[in-house]
């Protein structure tokens, strides 16, 4: 398996234990984390031309990833 940039554990290493706990106890957080993971993988596949997409589609995926990351950080910073 290749290393995919921007994984949540890499983005927020100091919050790894909290993220693990929230994935188990908070359905909303778990859903956000799953969505982030899916979008992040899609961005990585597009960036590496494994699954090429248009520049506009790639930009939209990056924006979606940023929105999810911001929402996840909002939860982590309050917990």
mmCIF file with all atom_site columns, N, CA and C in Angstrom:
data_model
loop_
_atom_site.group_PDB
_atom_site.id
_atom_site.type_symbol
_atom_site.label_atom_id
_atom_site.label_alt_id
_atom_site.label_comp_id
_atom_site.label_asym_id
_atom_site.label_entity_id
_atom_site.label_seq_id
_atom_site.pdbx_PDB_ins_code
_atom_site.Cartn_x
_atom_site.Cartn_y
_atom_site.Cartn_z
_atom_site.occupancy
_atom_site.B_iso_or_equiv
_atom_site.pdbx_formal_charge
_atom_site.auth_seq_id
_atom_site.auth_comp_id
_atom_site.auth_asym_id
_atom_site.auth_atom_id
_atom_site.pdbx_PDB_model_num
ATOM 1   N N  . UNK A 1 1  ? 0.845   -1.178 0.000   1.00 0.00 ? 1  UNK A N  1
ATOM 2   C CA . UNK A 1 1  ? 0.000   0.000  0.000   1.00 0.00 ? 1  UNK A CA 1
ATOM 3   C C  . UNK A 1 1  ? 0.890   1.241  0.000   1.00 0.00 ? 1  UNK A C  1
ATOM 4   N N  . UNK A 1 2  ? 0.568   2.185  -0.865  1.00 0.00 ? 2  UNK A N  1
ATOM 5   C CA . UNK A 1 2  ? 1.364   3.406  -0.927  1.00 0.00 ? 2  UNK A CA 1
ATOM 6   C C  . UNK A 1 2  ? 0.933   4.376  0.160   1.00 0.00 ? 2  UNK A C  1
ATOM 7   N N  . UNK A 1 3  ? 1.825   5.281  0.467   1.00 0.00 ? 3  UNK A N  1
ATOM 8   C CA . UNK A 1 3  ? 1.518   6.296  1.468   1.00 0.00 ? 3  UNK A CA 1
ATOM 9   C C  . UNK A 1 3  ? 0.659   7.380  0.831   1.00 0.00 ? 3  UNK A C  1
ATOM 10  N N  . UNK A 1 4  ? -0.516  7.598  1.381   1.00 0.00 ? 4  UNK A N  1
ATOM 11  C CA . UNK A 1 4  ? -1.407  8.631  0.874   1.00 0.00 ? 4  UNK A CA 1
ATOM 12  C C  . UNK A 1 4  ? -1.241  9.886  1.714   1.00 0.00 ? 4  UNK A C  1
ATOM 13  N N  . UNK A 1 5  ? -0.853  11.004 1.102   1.00 0.00 ? 5  UNK A N  1
ATOM 14  C CA . UNK A 1 5  ? -0.716  12.255 1.853   1.00 0.00 ? 5  UNK A CA 1
ATOM 15  C C  . UNK A 1 5  ? -2.045  12.727 2.430   1.00 0.00 ? 5  UNK A C  1
ATOM 16  N N  . UNK A 1 6  ? -1.973  13.498 3.455   1.00 0.00 ? 6  UNK A N  1
ATOM 17  C CA . UNK A 1 6  ? -3.111  14.172 4.083   1.00 0.00 ? 6  UNK A CA 1
ATOM 18  C C  . UNK A 1 6  ? -4.030  13.239 4.875   1.00 0.00 ? 6  UNK A C  1
ATOM 19  N N  . UNK A 1 7  ? -3.534  12.091 5.301   1.00 0.00 ? 7  UNK A N  1
ATOM 20  C CA . UNK A 1 7  ? -4.342  11.238 6.175   1.00 0.00 ? 7  UNK A CA 1
ATOM 21  C C  . UNK A 1 7  ? -4.573  11.996 7.481   1.00 0.00 ? 7  UNK A C  1
ATOM 22  N N  . UNK A 1 8  ? -5.712  11.757 8.114   1.00 0.00 ? 8  UNK A N  1
ATOM 23  C CA . UNK A 1 8  ? -6.048  12.491 9.338   1.00 0.00 ? 8  UNK A CA 1
ATOM 24  C C  . UNK A 1 8  ? -5.001  12.298 10.431  1.00 0.00 ? 8  UNK A C  1
ATOM 25  N N  . UNK A 1 9  ? -4.475  11.104 10.561  1.00 0.00 ? 9  UNK A N  1
ATOM 26  C CA . UNK A 1 9  ? -3.460  10.851 11.598  1.00 0.00 ? 9  UNK A CA 1
ATOM 27  C C  . UNK A 1 9  ? -2.198  11.669 11.345  1.00 0.00 ? 9  UNK A C  1
ATOM 28  N N  . UNK A 1 10 ? -1.908  11.956 10.080  1.00 0.00 ? 10 UNK A N  1
ATOM 29  C CA . UNK A 1 10 ? -0.756  12.785 9.738   1.00 0.00 ? 10 UNK A CA 1
ATOM 30  C C  . UNK A 1 10 ? -1.076  14.274 9.899   1.00 0.00 ? 10 UNK A C  1
ATOM 31  N N  . UNK A 1 11 ? -2.314  14.636 9.628   1.00 0.00 ? 11 UNK A N  1
ATOM 32  C CA . UNK A 1 11 ? -2.733  16.023 9.743   1.00 0.00 ? 11 UNK A CA 1
ATOM 33  C C  . UNK A 1 11 ? -2.824  16.480 11.202  1.00 0.00 ? 11 UNK A C  1
ATOM 34  N N  . UNK A 1 12 ? -3.302  15.589 12.058  1.00 0.00 ? 12 UNK A N  1
ATOM 35  C CA . UNK A 1 12 ? -3.506  15.912 13.480  1.00 0.00 ? 12 UNK A CA 1
ATOM 36  C C  . UNK A 1 12 ? -2.877  14.831 14.366  1.00 0.00 ? 12 UNK A C  1
ATOM 37  N N  . UNK A 1 13 ? -1.557  14.664 14.318  1.00 0.00 ? 13 UNK A N  1
ATOM 38  C CA . UNK A 1 13 ? -0.931  13.559 15.060  1.00 0.00 ? 13 UNK A CA 1
ATOM 39  C C  . UNK A 1 13 ? -1.156  13.645 16.573  1.00 0.00 ? 13 UNK A C  1
ATOM 40  N N  . UNK A 1 14 ? -1.255  14.853 17.093  1.00 0.00 ? 14 UNK A N  1
ATOM 41  C CA . UNK A 1 14 ? -1.453  15.015 18.531  1.00 0.00 ? 14 UNK A CA 1
ATOM 42  C C  . UNK A 1 14 ? -2.877  14.650 18.955  1.00 0.00 ? 14 UNK A C  1
ATOM 43  N N  . UNK A 1 15 ? -3.758  14.472 17.996  1.00 0.00 ? 15 UNK A N  1
ATOM 44  C CA . UNK A 1 15 ? -5.158  14.145 18.286  1.00 0.00 ? 15 UNK A CA 1
ATOM 45  C C  . UNK A 1 15 ? -5.501  12.706 17.889  1.00 0.00 ? 15 UNK A C  1
ATOM 46  N N  . UNK A 1 16 ? -4.501  11.873 17.605  1.00 0.00 ? 16 UNK A N  1
ATOM 47  C CA . UNK A 1 16 ? -4.746  10.514 17.113  1.00 0.00 ? 16 UNK A CA 1
ATOM 48  C C  . UNK A 1 16 ? -5.594  9.693  18.084  1.00 0.00 ? 16 UNK A C  1
ATOM 49  N N  . UNK A 1 17 ? -5.272  9.730  19.359  1.00 0.00 ? 17 UNK A N  1
ATOM 50  C CA . UNK A 1 17 ? -6.031  8.955  20.346  1.00 0.00 ? 17 UNK A CA 1
ATOM 51  C C  . UNK A 1 17 ? -7.472  9.461  20.435  1.00 0.00 ? 17 UNK A C  1
ATOM 52  N N  . UNK A 1 18 ? -7.639  10.766 20.417  1.00 0.00 ? 18 UNK A N  1
ATOM 53  C CA . UNK A 1 18 ? -8.978  11.353 20.473  1.00 0.00 ? 18 UNK A CA 1
ATOM 54  C C  . UNK A 1 18 ? -9.785  10.967 19.239  1.00 0.00 ? 18 UNK A C  1
ATOM 55  N N  . UNK A 1 19 ? -9.156  11.010 18.069  1.00 0.00 ? 19 UNK A N  1
ATOM 56  C CA . UNK A 1 19 ? -9.864  10.623 16.852  1.00 0.00 ? 19 UNK A CA 1
ATOM 57  C C  . UNK A 1 19 ? -10.318 9.168  16.927  1.00 0.00 ? 19 UNK A C  1
ATOM 58  N N  . UNK A 1 20 ? -9.464  8.318  17.412  1.00 0.00 ? 20 UNK A N  1
ATOM 59  C CA . UNK A 1 20 ? -9.827  6.906  17.547  1.00 0.00 ? 20 UNK A CA 1
ATOM 60  C C  . UNK A 1 20 ? -11.021 6.739  18.479  1.00 0.00 ? 20 UNK A C  1
ATOM 61  N N  . UNK A 1 21 ? -10.992 7.450  19.582  1.00 0.00 ? 21 UNK A N  1
ATOM 62  C CA . UNK A 1 21 ? -12.085 7.387  20.556  1.00 0.00 ? 21 UNK A CA 1
ATOM 63  C C  . UNK A 1 21 ? -13.386 7.917  19.935  1.00 0.00 ? 21 UNK A C  1
ATOM 64  N N  . UNK A 1 22 ? -13.304 9.050  19.248  1.00 0.00 ? 22 UNK A N  1
ATOM 65  C CA . UNK A 1 22 ? -14.497 9.646  18.656  1.00 0.00 ? 22 UNK A CA 1
ATOM 66  C C  . UNK A 1 22 ? -15.082 8.781  17.538  1.00 0.00 ? 22 UNK A C  1
ATOM 67  N N  . UNK A 1 23 ? -14.227 8.099  16.794  1.00 0.00 ? 23 UNK A N  1
ATOM 68  C CA . UNK A 1 23 ? -14.729 7.206  15.747  1.00 0.00 ? 23 UNK A CA 1
ATOM 69  C C  . UNK A 1 23 ? -15.595 6.100  16.349  1.00 0.00 ? 23 UNK A C  1
ATOM 70  N N  . UNK A 1 24 ? -15.277 5.709  17.588  1.00 0.00 ? 24 UNK A N  1
ATOM 71  C CA . UNK A 1 24 ? -16.025 4.659  18.272  1.00 0.00 ? 24 UNK A CA 1
ATOM 72  C C  . UNK A 1 24 ? -17.296 5.187  18.935  1.00 0.00 ? 24 UNK A C  1
ATOM 73  N N  . UNK A 1 25 ? -17.242 6.417  19.436  1.00 0.00 ? 25 UNK A N  1
ATOM 74  C CA . UNK A 1 25 ? -18.326 6.909  20.290  1.00 0.00 ? 25 UNK A CA 1
ATOM 75  C C  . UNK A 1 25 ? -19.230 7.966  19.654  1.00 0.00 ? 25 UNK A C  1
ATOM 76  N N  . UNK A 1 26 ? -18.818 8.549  18.540  1.00 0.00 ? 26 UNK A N  1
ATOM 77  C CA . UNK A 1 26 ? -19.567 9.645  17.932  1.00 0.00 ? 26 UNK A CA 1
ATOM 78  C C  . UNK A 1 26 ? -19.840 9.312  16.473  1.00 0.00 ? 26 UNK A C  1
ATOM 79  N N  . UNK A 1 27 ? -21.084 8.954  16.168  1.00 0.00 ? 27 UNK A N  1
ATOM 80  C CA . UNK A 1 27 ? -21.448 8.534  14.812  1.00 0.00 ? 27 UNK A CA 1
ATOM 81  C C  . UNK A 1 27 ? -21.211 9.649  13.796  1.00 0.00 ? 27 UNK A C  1
ATOM 82  N N  . UNK A 1 28 ? -21.480 10.889 14.176  1.00 0.00 ? 28 UNK A N  1
ATOM 83  C CA . UNK A 1 28 ? -21.268 12.013 13.255  1.00 0.00 ? 28 UNK A CA 1
ATOM 84  C C  . UNK A 1 28 ? -19.786 12.161 12.930  1.00 0.00 ? 28 UNK A C  1
ATOM 85  N N  . UNK A 1 29 ? -18.943 12.092 13.949  1.00 0.00 ? 29 UNK A N  1
ATOM 86  C CA . UNK A 1 29 ? -17.501 12.199 13.721  1.00 0.00 ? 29 UNK A CA 1
ATOM 87  C C  . UNK A 1 29 ? -17.022 11.043 12.846  1.00 0.00 ? 29 UNK A C  1
ATOM 88  N N  . UNK A 1 30 ? -17.486 9.840  13.139  1.00 0.00 ? 30 UNK A N  1
ATOM 89  C CA . UNK A 1 30 ? -17.084 8.672  12.353  1.00 0.00 ? 30 UNK A CA 1
ATOM 90  C C  . UNK A 1 30 ? -17.463 8.851  10.889  1.00 0.00 ? 30 UNK A C  1
ATOM 91  N N  . UNK A 1 31 ? -18.650 9.391  10.639  1.00 0.00 ? 31 UNK A N  1
ATOM 92  C CA . UNK A 1 31 ? -19.108 9.624  9.261   1.00 0.00 ? 31 UNK A CA 1
ATOM 93  C C  . UNK A 1 31 ? -18.212 10.666 8.577   1.00 0.00 ? 31 UNK A C  1
ATOM 94  N N  . UNK A 1 32 ? -17.898 11.743 9.285   1.00 0.00 ? 32 UNK A N  1
ATOM 95  C CA . UNK A 1 32 ? -17.015 12.765 8.720   1.00 0.00 ? 32 UNK A CA 1
ATOM 96  C C  . UNK A 1 32 ? -15.637 12.185 8.396   1.00 0.00 ? 32 UNK A C  1
ATOM 97  N N  . UNK A 1 33 ? -15.102 11.403 9.315   1.00 0.00 ? 33 UNK A N  1
ATOM 98  C CA . UNK A 1 33 ? -13.779 10.798 9.109   1.00 0.00 ? 33 UNK A CA 1
ATOM 99  C C  . UNK A 1 33 ? -13.803 9.857  7.906   1.00 0.00 ? 33 UNK A C  1
ATOM 100 N N  . UNK A 1 34 ? -14.863 9.074  7.759   1.00 0.00 ? 34 UNK A N  1
ATOM 101 C CA . UNK A 1 34 ? -14.986 8.175  6.612   1.00 0.00 ? 34 UNK A CA 1
ATOM 102 C C  . UNK A 1 34 ? -15.084 8.962  5.306   1.00 0.00 ? 34 UNK A C  1
ATOM 103 N N  . UNK A 1 35 ? -15.882 10.025 5.310   1.00 0.00 ? 35 UNK A N  1
ATOM 104 C CA . UNK A 1 35 ? -16.017 10.862 4.114   1.00 0.00 ? 35 UNK A CA 1
ATOM 105 C C  . UNK A 1 35 ? -14.672 11.492 3.751   1.00 0.00 ? 35 UNK A C  1
ATOM 106 N N  . UNK A 1 36 ? -13.970 11.998 4.772   1.00 0.00 ? 36 UNK A N  1
ATOM 107 C CA . UNK A 1 36 ? -12.659 12.601 4.537   1.00 0.00 ? 36 UNK A CA 1
ATOM 108 C C  . UNK A 1 36 ? -11.725 11.576 3.904   1.00 0.00 ? 36 UNK A C  1
ATOM 109 N N  . UNK A 1 37 ? -11.710 10.373 4.465   1.00 0.00 ? 37 UNK A N  1
ATOM 110 C CA . UNK A 1 37 ? -10.841 9.311  3.961   1.00 0.00 ? 37 UNK A CA 1
ATOM 111 C C  . UNK A 1 37 ? -11.157 9.016  2.490   1.00 0.00 ? 37 UNK A C  1
ATOM 112 N N  . UNK A 1 38 ? -12.434 8.907  2.151   1.00 0.00 ? 38 UNK A N  1
ATOM 113 C CA . UNK A 1 38 ? -12.827 8.614  0.768   1.00 0.00 ? 38 UNK A CA 1
ATOM 114 C C  . UNK A 1 38 ? -12.401 9.730  -0.181  1.00 0.00 ? 38 UNK A C  1
ATOM 115 N N  . UNK A 1 39 ? -12.655 10.966 0.208   1.00 0.00 ? 39 UNK A N  1
ATOM 116 C CA . UNK A 1 39 ? -12.297 12.098 -0.651  1.00 0.00 ? 39 UNK A CA 1
ATOM 117 C C  . UNK A 1 39 ? -10.782 12.212 -0.761  1.00 0.00 ? 39 UNK A C  1
ATOM 118 N N  . UNK A 1 40 ? -10.074 12.039 0.339   1.00 0.00 ? 40 UNK A N  1
ATOM 119 C CA . UNK A 1 40 ? -8.623  12.128 0.322   1.00 0.00 ? 40 UNK A CA 1
ATOM 120 C C  . UNK A 1 40 ? -8.025  11.080 -0.608  1.00 0.00 ? 40 UNK A C  1
ATOM 121 N N  . UNK A 1 41 ? -8.543  9.874  -0.555  1.00 0.00 ? 41 UNK A N  1
ATOM 122 C CA . UNK A 1 41 ? -8.055  8.814  -1.448  1.00 0.00 ? 41 UNK A CA 1
ATOM 123 C C  . UNK A 1 41 ? -8.342  9.170  -2.907  1.00 0.00 ? 41 UNK A C  1
ATOM 124 N N  . UNK A 1 42 ? -9.524  9.724  -3.176  1.00 0.00 ? 42 UNK A N  1
ATOM 125 C CA . UNK A 1 42 ? -9.875  10.108 -4.542  1.00 0.00 ? 42 UNK A CA 1
ATOM 126 C C  . UNK A 1 42 ? -8.940  11.207 -5.046  1.00 0.00 ? 42 UNK A C  1
ATOM 127 N N  . UNK A 1 43 ? -8.628  12.171 -4.194  1.00 0.00 ? 43 UNK A N  1
ATOM 128 C CA . UNK A 1 43 ? -7.691  13.233 -4.570  1.00 0.00 ? 43 UNK A CA 1
ATOM 129 C C  . UNK A 1 43 ? -6.324  12.625 -4.875  1.00 0.00 ? 43 UNK A C  1
ATOM 130 N N  . UNK A 1 44 ? -5.879  11.731 -4.030  1.00 0.00 ? 44 UNK A N  1
ATOM 131 C CA . UNK A 1 44 ? -4.562  11.111 -4.231  1.00 0.00 ? 44 UNK A CA 1
ATOM 132 C C  . UNK A 1 44 ? -4.528  10.331 -5.550  1.00 0.00 ? 44 UNK A C  1
ATOM 133 N N  . UNK A 1 45 ? -5.597  9.583  -5.831  1.00 0.00 ? 45 UNK A N  1
ATOM 134 C CA . UNK A 1 45 ? -5.647  8.827  -7.090  1.00 0.00 ? 45 UNK A CA 1
ATOM 135 C C  . UNK A 1 45 ? -5.630  9.771  -8.286  1.00 0.00 ? 45 UNK A C  1
ATOM 136 N N  . UNK A 1 46 ? -6.309  10.905 -8.166  1.00 0.00 ? 46 UNK A N  1
ATOM 137 C CA . UNK A 1 46 ? -6.311  11.890 -9.252  1.00 0.00 ? 46 UNK A CA 1
ATOM 138 C C  . UNK A 1 46 ? -4.929  12.519 -9.410  1.00 0.00 ? 46 UNK A C  1
ATOM 139 N N  . UNK A 1 47 ? -4.305  12.880 -8.309  1.00 0.00 ? 47 UNK A N  1
ATOM 140 C CA . UNK A 1 47 ? -2.990  13.533 -8.352  1.00 0.00 ? 47 UNK A CA 1
ATOM 141 C C  . UNK A 1 47 ? -1.916  12.612 -8.941  1.00 0.00 ? 47 UNK A C  1
ATOM 142 N N  . UNK A 1 48 ? -2.047  11.324 -8.711  1.00 0.00 ? 48 UNK A N  1
ATOM 143 C CA . UNK A 1 48 ? -1.045  10.370 -9.188  1.00 0.00 ? 48 UNK A CA 1
ATOM 144 C C  . UNK A 1 48 ? -1.443  9.745  -10.530 1.00 0.00 ? 48 UNK A C  1
ATOM 145 N N  . UNK A 1 49 ? -2.528  10.246 -11.115 1.00 0.00 ? 49 UNK A N  1
ATOM 146 C CA . UNK A 1 49 ? -3.037  9.779  -12.408 1.00 0.00 ? 49 UNK A CA 1
ATOM 147 C C  . UNK A 1 49 ? -3.433  8.310  -12.420 1.00 0.00 ? 49 UNK A C  1
ATOM 148 N N  . UNK A 1 50 ? -3.728  7.764  -11.256 1.00 0.00 ? 50 UNK A N  1
ATOM 149 C CA . UNK A 1 50 ? -4.284  6.417  -11.194 1.00 0.00 ? 50 UNK A CA 1
ATOM 150 C C  . UNK A 1 50 ? -5.710  6.452  -11.724 1.00 0.00 ? 50 UNK A C  1
ATOM 151 N N  . UNK A 1 51 ? -6.438  7.501  -11.338 1.00 0.00 ? 51 UNK A N  1
ATOM 152 C CA . UNK A 1 51 ? -7.790  7.758  -11.839 1.00 0.00 ? 51 UNK A CA 1
ATOM 153 C C  . UNK A 1 51 ? -7.860  9.236  -12.233 1.00 0.00 ? 51 UNK A C  1
ATOM 154 N N  . UNK A 1 52 ? -7.352  9.574  -13.413 1.00 0.00 ? 52 UNK A N  1
ATOM 155 C CA . UNK A 1 52 ? -7.318  10.977 -13.825 1.00 0.00 ? 52 UNK A CA 1
ATOM 156 C C  . UNK A 1 52 ? -8.717  11.591 -13.911 1.00 0.00 ? 52 UNK A C  1
ATOM 157 N N  . UNK A 1 53 ? -8.799  12.845 -13.520 1.00 0.00 ? 53 UNK A N  1
ATOM 158 C CA . UNK A 1 53 ? -10.034 13.619 -13.617 1.00 0.00 ? 53 UNK A CA 1
ATOM 159 C C  . UNK A 1 53 ? -9.668  14.992 -14.162 1.00 0.00 ? 53 UNK A C  1
ATOM 160 N N  . UNK A 1 54 ? -10.665 15.765 -14.498 1.00 0.00 ? 54 UNK A N  1
ATOM 161 C CA . UNK A 1 54 ? -10.404 17.127 -14.986 1.00 0.00 ? 54 UNK A CA 1
ATOM 162 C C  . UNK A 1 54 ? -9.817  17.973 -13.855 1.00 0.00 ? 54 UNK A C  1
ATOM 163 N N  . UNK A 1 55 ? -9.167  19.029 -14.239 1.00 0.00 ? 55 UNK A N  1
ATOM 164 C CA . UNK A 1 55 ? -8.592  19.945 -13.245 1.00 0.00 ? 55 UNK A CA 1
ATOM 165 C C  . UNK A 1 55 ? -9.685  20.511 -12.352 1.00 0.00 ? 55 UNK A C  1
ATOM 166 N N  . UNK A 1 56 ? -10.838 20.816 -12.953 1.00 0.00 ? 56 UNK A N  1
ATOM 167 C CA . UNK A 1 56 ? -11.950 21.356 -12.172 1.00 0.00 ? 56 UNK A CA 1
ATOM 168 C C  . UNK A 1 56 ? -12.451 20.335 -11.152 1.00 0.00 ? 56 UNK A C  1
ATOM 169 N N  . UNK A 1 57 ? -12.578 19.081 -11.551 1.00 0.00 ? 57 UNK A N  1
ATOM 170 C CA . UNK A 1 57 ? -13.040 18.040 -10.628 1.00 0.00 ? 57 UNK A CA 1
ATOM 171 C C  . UNK A 1 57 ? -12.045 17.849 -9.485  1.00 0.00 ? 57 UNK A C  1
ATOM 172 N N  . UNK A 1 58 ? -10.767 17.877 -9.811  1.00 0.00 ? 58 UNK A N  1
ATOM 173 C CA . UNK A 1 58 ? -9.732  17.722 -8.782  1.00 0.00 ? 58 UNK A CA 1
ATOM 174 C C  . UNK A 1 58 ? -9.781  18.887 -7.795  1.00 0.00 ? 58 UNK A C  1
ATOM 175 N N  . UNK A 1 59 ? -9.980  20.089 -8.306  1.00 0.00 ? 59 UNK A N  1
ATOM 176 C CA . UNK A 1 59 ? -10.092 21.268 -7.445  1.00 0.00 ? 59 UNK A CA 1
ATOM 177 C C  . UNK A 1 59 ? -11.297 21.150 -6.523  1.00 0.00 ? 59 UNK A C  1
ATOM 178 N N  . UNK A 1 60 ? -12.416 20.694 -7.056  1.00 0.00 ? 60 UNK A N  1
ATOM 179 C CA . UNK A 1 60 ? -13.623 20.523 -6.243  1.00 0.00 ? 60 UNK A CA 1
ATOM 180 C C  . UNK A 1 60 ? -13.410 19.478 -5.149  1.00 0.00 ? 60 UNK A C  1
ATOM 181 N N  . UNK A 1 61 ? -12.723 18.395 -5.487  1.00 0.00 ? 61 UNK A N  1
ATOM 182 C CA . UNK A 1 61 ? -12.434 17.366 -4.471  1.00 0.00 ? 61 UNK A CA 1
ATOM 183 C C  . UNK A 1 61 ? -11.542 17.929 -3.373  1.00 0.00 ? 61 UNK A C  1
ATOM 184 N N  . UNK A 1 62 ? -10.561 18.726 -3.755  1.00 0.00 ? 62 UNK A N  1
ATOM 185 C CA . UNK A 1 62 ? -9.682  19.343 -2.751  1.00 0.00 ? 62 UNK A CA 1
ATOM 186 C C  . UNK A 1 62 ? -10.461 20.284 -1.836  1.00 0.00 ? 62 UNK A C  1
ATOM 187 N N  . UNK A 1 63 ? -11.396 21.037 -2.418  1.00 0.00 ? 63 UNK A N  1
ATOM 188 C CA . UNK A 1 63 ? -12.231 21.931 -1.610  1.00 0.00 ? 63 UNK A CA 1
ATOM 189 C C  . UNK A 1 63 ? -13.091 21.122 -0.642  1.00 0.00 ? 63 UNK A C  1
ATOM 190 N N  . UNK A 1 64 ? -13.658 20.022 -1.129  1.00 0.00 ? 64 UNK A N  1
ATOM 191 C CA . UNK A 1 64 ? -14.479 19.169 -0.274  1.00 0.00 ? 64 UNK A CA 1
ATOM 192 C C  . UNK A 1 64 ? -13.640 18.604 0.874   1.00 0.00 ? 64 UNK A C  1
ATOM 193 N N  . UNK A 1 65 ? -12.410 18.185 0.561   1.00 0.00 ? 65 UNK A N  1
ATOM 194 C CA . UNK A 1 65 ? -11.515 17.656 1.595   1.00 0.00 ? 65 UNK A CA 1
ATOM 195 C C  . UNK A 1 65 ? -11.213 18.733 2.638   1.00 0.00 ? 65 UNK A C  1
ATOM 196 N N  . UNK A 1 66 ? -10.999 19.962 2.194   1.00 0.00 ? 66 UNK A N  1
ATOM 197 C CA . UNK A 1 66 ? -10.705 21.065 3.114   1.00 0.00 ? 66 UNK A CA 1
ATOM 198 C C  . UNK A 1 66 ? -11.893 21.356 4.027   1.00 0.00 ? 66 UNK A C  1
ATOM 199 N N  . UNK A 1 67 ? -13.097 21.330 3.478   1.00 0.00 ? 67 UNK A N  1
ATOM 200 C CA . UNK A 1 67 ? -14.295 21.570 4.288   1.00 0.00 ? 67 UNK A CA 1
ATOM 201 C C  . UNK A 1 67 ? -14.439 20.478 5.351   1.00 0.00 ? 67 UNK A C  1
ATOM 202 N N  . UNK A 1 68 ? -14.236 19.237 4.947   1.00 0.00 ? 68 UNK A N  1
ATOM 203 C CA . UNK A 1 68 ? -14.332 18.131 5.910   1.00 0.00 ? 68 UNK A CA 1
ATOM 204 C C  . UNK A 1 68 ? -13.253 18.251 6.982   1.00 0.00 ? 68 UNK A C  1
ATOM 205 N N  . UNK A 1 69 ? -12.042 18.582 6.569   1.00 0.00 ? 69 UNK A N  1
ATOM 206 C CA . UNK A 1 69 ? -10.939 18.731 7.520   1.00 0.00 ? 69 UNK A CA 1
ATOM 207 C C  . UNK A 1 69 ? -11.237 19.837 8.521   1.00 0.00 ? 69 UNK A C  1
ATOM 208 N N  . UNK A 1 70 ? -11.786 20.952 8.055   1.00 0.00 ? 70 UNK A N  1
ATOM 209 C CA . UNK A 1 70 ? -12.138 22.049 8.951   1.00 0.00 ? 70 UNK A CA 1
ATOM 210 C C  . UNK A 1 70 ? -13.213 21.621 9.957   1.00 0.00 ? 70 UNK A C  1
ATOM 211 N N  . UNK A 1 71 ? -14.198 20.882 9.478   1.00 0.00 ? 71 UNK A N  1
ATOM 212 C CA . UNK A 1 71 ? -15.254 20.426 10.384  1.00 0.00 ? 71 UNK A CA 1
ATOM 213 C C  . UNK A 1 71 ? -14.704 19.430 11.411  1.00 0.00 ? 71 UNK A C  1
ATOM 214 N N  . UNK A 1 72 ? -13.839 18.549 10.954  1.00 0.00 ? 72 UNK A N  1
ATOM 215 C CA . UNK A 1 72 ? -13.207 17.588 11.862  1.00 0.00 ? 72 UNK A CA 1
ATOM 216 C C  . UNK A 1 72 ? -12.371 18.333 12.899  1.00 0.00 ? 72 UNK A C  1
ATOM 217 N N  . UNK A 1 73 ? -11.589 19.320 12.464  1.00 0.00 ? 73 UNK A N  1
ATOM 218 C CA . UNK A 1 73 ? -10.778 20.087 13.402  1.00 0.00 ? 73 UNK A CA 1
ATOM 219 C C  . UNK A 1 73 ? -11.663 20.822 14.408  1.00 0.00 ? 73 UNK A C  1
ATOM 220 N N  . UNK A 1 74 ? -12.781 21.330 13.944  1.00 0.00 ? 74 UNK A N  1
ATOM 221 C CA . UNK A 1 74 ? -13.705 22.001 14.864  1.00 0.00 ? 74 UNK A CA 1
ATOM 222 C C  . UNK A 1 74 ? -14.152 21.081 15.991  1.00 0.00 ? 74 UNK A C  1
ATOM 223 N N  . UNK A 1 75 ? -14.426 19.847 15.665  1.00 0.00 ? 75 UNK A N  1
ATOM 224 C CA . UNK A 1 75 ? -14.830 18.873 16.679  1.00 0.00 ? 75 UNK A CA 1
ATOM 225 C C  . UNK A 1 75 ? -13.649 18.528 17.580  1.00 0.00 ? 75 UNK A C  1
ATOM 226 N N  . UNK A 1 76 ? -12.493 18.283 16.990  1.00 0.00 ? 76 UNK A N  1
ATOM 227 C CA . UNK A 1 76 ? -11.320 17.905 17.776  1.00 0.00 ? 76 UNK A CA 1
ATOM 228 C C  . UNK A 1 76 ? -10.873 19.016 18.721  1.00 0.00 ? 76 UNK A C  1
ATOM 229 N N  . UNK A 1 77 ? -10.967 20.246 18.276  1.00 0.00 ? 77 UNK A N  1
ATOM 230 C CA . UNK A 1 77 ? -10.492 21.352 19.106  1.00 0.00 ? 77 UNK A CA 1
ATOM 231 C C  . UNK A 1 77 ? -11.407 21.645 20.280  1.00 0.00 ? 77 UNK A C  1
ATOM 232 N N  . UNK A 1 78 ? -12.664 21.184 20.216  1.00 0.00 ? 78 UNK A N  1
ATOM 233 C CA . UNK A 1 78 ? -13.601 21.402 21.303  1.00 0.00 ? 78 UNK A CA 1
ATOM 234 C C  . UNK A 1 78 ? -13.656 20.223 22.279  1.00 0.00 ? 78 UNK A C  1
ATOM 235 N N  . UNK A 1 79 ? -13.131 19.090 21.841  1.00 0.00 ? 79 UNK A N  1
ATOM 236 C CA . UNK A 1 79 ? -13.218 17.874 22.666  1.00 0.00 ? 79 UNK A CA 1
ATOM 237 C C  . UNK A 1 79 ? -12.127 17.849 23.729  1.00 0.00 ? 79 UNK A C  1
#
